[in-house]
PDB file of C-alpha atoms in Angstrom:
ATOM      1  CA  MET Z   1      -0.155   0.246  -0.156  1.00 62.00           C
ATOM      2  CA  ASN Z   2       1.597   3.257  -1.326  1.00 74.00           C
ATOM      3  CA  GLN Z   3       1.954   6.357   1.309  1.00 70.00           C
ATOM      4  CA  ARG Z   4      -0.937   8.482  -0.051  1.00 75.00           C
ATOM      5  CA  ASN Z   5      -3.890   5.230  -0.278  1.00 89.00           C
ATOM      6  CA  THR Z   6      -2.582   4.701   4.076  1.00 92.00           C
ATOM      7  CA  TYR Z   7      -3.397   7.958   4.639  1.00 94.00           C
ATOM      8  CA  GLU Z   8      -6.774   8.480   2.817  1.00 94.00           C
ATOM      9  CA  LEU Z   9      -7.311   4.680   4.802  1.00 96.00           C
ATOM     10  CA  TYR Z  10      -6.583   6.953   7.686  1.00 96.00           C
ATOM     11  CA  LEU Z  11      -9.275   9.788   6.713  1.00 96.00           C
ATOM     12  CA  ARG Z  12     -11.699   7.206   5.768  1.00 97.00           C
ATOM     13  CA  GLU Z  13     -12.188   5.223   8.988  1.00 98.00           C
ATOM     14  CA  SER Z  14     -11.563   8.970  10.878  1.00 98.00           C
ATOM     15  CA  ASP Z  15     -14.113   9.552   8.948  1.00 98.00           C
ATOM     16  CA  ARG Z  16     -16.226   6.937  10.510  1.00 98.00           C
ATOM     17  CA  GLY Z  17     -15.864   6.951  13.947  1.00 98.00           C
ATOM     18  CA  ASN Z  18     -12.584   5.847  14.201  1.00 98.00           C
ATOM     19  CA  GLY Z  19     -10.588   7.537  17.340  1.00 98.00           C
ATOM     20  CA  PHE Z  20      -7.537   5.479  16.797  1.00 98.00           C
ATOM     21  CA  ALA Z  21      -7.334   6.865  13.222  1.00 98.00           C
ATOM     22  CA  SER Z  22      -8.300  10.383  14.426  1.00 97.00           C
ATOM     23  CA  TRP Z  23      -4.884  10.296  16.750  1.00 97.00           C
ATOM     24  CA  LYS Z  24      -3.110   7.995  13.603  1.00 97.00           C
ATOM     25  CA  LEU Z  25      -3.655  11.272  11.232  1.00 97.00           C
ATOM     26  CA  ALA Z  26      -3.187  14.348  13.916  1.00 96.00           C
ATOM     27  CA  MET Z  27       0.831  11.501  14.417  1.00 95.00           C
ATOM     28  CA  MET Z  28       1.345  11.923  10.410  1.00 95.00           C
ATOM     29  CA  HIS Z  29       0.480  15.365  10.547  1.00 95.00           C
ATOM     30  CA  GLN Z  30       2.776  16.823  13.714  1.00 93.00           C
ATOM     31  CA  SER Z  31       5.337  14.448  12.163  1.00 93.00           C
ATOM     32  CA  GLY Z  32       4.938  15.114   8.471  1.00 91.00           C
ATOM     33  CA  ARG Z  33       4.702  11.095   7.698  1.00 89.00           C
ATOM     34  CA  ASN Z  34       3.213  10.657   4.592  1.00 87.00           C
ATOM     35  CA  CYS Z  35       1.401  14.146   4.820  1.00 91.00           C
ATOM     36  CA  GLU Z  36       2.862  16.997   5.410  1.00 91.00           C
ATOM     37  CA  GLN Z  37       3.387  18.584   8.443  1.00 93.00           C
ATOM     38  CA  ASN Z  38      -0.092  20.839   9.780  1.00 93.00           C
ATOM     39  CA  GLN Z  39       0.255  22.375  13.563  1.00 91.00           C
ATOM     40  CA  ALA Z  40      -2.916  22.726  12.609  1.00 91.00           C
ATOM     41  CA  LEU Z  41      -4.709  19.983  11.175  1.00 94.00           C
ATOM     42  CA  ALA Z  42      -2.359  17.022  13.930  1.00 93.00           C
ATOM     43  CA  LEU Z  43      -4.705  19.528  16.923  1.00 93.00           C
ATOM     44  CA  GLN Z  44      -7.977  18.812  14.853  1.00 95.00           C
ATOM     45  CA  PHE Z  45      -7.297  15.328  14.184  1.00 96.00           C
ATOM     46  CA  LEU Z  46      -6.155  14.673  18.129  1.00 95.00           C
ATOM     47  CA  GLU Z  47      -9.937  16.938  18.572  1.00 95.00           C
ATOM     48  CA  THR Z  48     -11.622  14.710  16.543  1.00 97.00           C
ATOM     49  CA  GLY Z  49     -10.516  11.502  18.302  1.00 97.00           C
ATOM     50  CA  ALA Z  50     -10.156  12.902  22.087  1.00 96.00           C
ATOM     51  CA  HIS Z  51     -14.274  13.444  20.945  1.00 96.00           C
ATOM     52  CA  GLN Z  52     -14.344   9.096  19.329  1.00 97.00           C
ATOM     53  CA  ASP Z  53     -13.439   8.138  22.795  1.00 96.00           C
ATOM     54  CA  ASN Z  54      -9.617   7.393  22.119  1.00 97.00           C
ATOM     55  CA  THR Z  55      -7.125   7.059  25.143  1.00 97.00           C
ATOM     56  CA  LEU Z  56      -3.954   8.487  23.411  1.00 96.00           C
ATOM     57  CA  ALA Z  57      -5.878  11.475  20.972  1.00 96.00           C
ATOM     58  CA  LYS Z  58      -6.798  12.581  24.914  1.00 96.00           C
ATOM     59  CA  ARG Z  59      -3.704  12.209  26.222  1.00 95.00           C
ATOM     60  CA  ASP Z  60      -1.574  14.008  23.465  1.00 94.00           C
ATOM     61  CA  LEU Z  61      -3.972  17.191  23.529  1.00 92.00           C
ATOM     62  CA  ALA Z  62      -3.835  17.106  26.943  1.00 91.00           C
ATOM     63  CA  LEU Z  63      -0.209  16.945  27.067  1.00 91.00           C
ATOM     64  CA  ALA Z  64      -0.694  18.950  24.360  1.00 87.00           C
ATOM     65  CA  VAL Z  65      -2.846  22.462  26.328  1.00 85.00           C
ATOM     66  CA  LEU Z  66      -0.722  21.778  28.730  1.00 87.00           C
ATOM     67  CA  LYS Z  67       2.442  22.550  26.712  1.00 82.00           C
ATOM     68  CA  GLY Z  68       0.817  25.624  24.981  1.00 78.00           C
ATOM     69  CA  SER Z  69       0.455  24.030  21.625  1.00 62.00           C
ATOM     70  CA  CYS Z  70      -3.305  24.936  21.316  1.00 56.00           C
ATOM     71  CA  PHE Z  71      -4.763  28.155  22.185  1.00 47.00           C
ATOM     72  CA  ALA Z  72      -8.189  27.658  21.326  1.00 47.00           C
ATOM     73  CA  MET Z  73      -9.664  24.807  24.086  1.00 48.00           C
ATOM     74  CA  SER Z  74      -9.970  25.076  27.324  1.00 46.00           C
ATOM     75  CA  ARG Z  75      -7.766  22.571  29.477  1.00 45.00           C
ATOM     76  CA  GLU Z  76     -11.711  21.316  30.811  1.00 49.00           C
ATOM     77  CA  ASP Z  77     -12.343  20.332  27.362  1.00 51.00           C
ATOM     78  CA  ALA Z  78      -9.374  18.708  26.439  1.00 47.00           C
ATOM     79  CA  LEU Z  79      -9.625  16.490  29.703  1.00 46.00           C
TER      80      LEU Z  79
END
């Protein structure tokens, strides 16, 4: 499977409510692996994953808030 197909697979799964896929998309955008590096999209996918009840996304979103990477969201929303 090529890199673009991997990204699109995770994107479809995220749209279907898969919190792990949303977290993977966040990690991909954070690192720039298989897609453009984009911190705003990484945070957006972390928020989506957290709302989809993914533990990894909740953890990483809370860490982003604590580190000051996320200004639009309150700490209560992240936790």
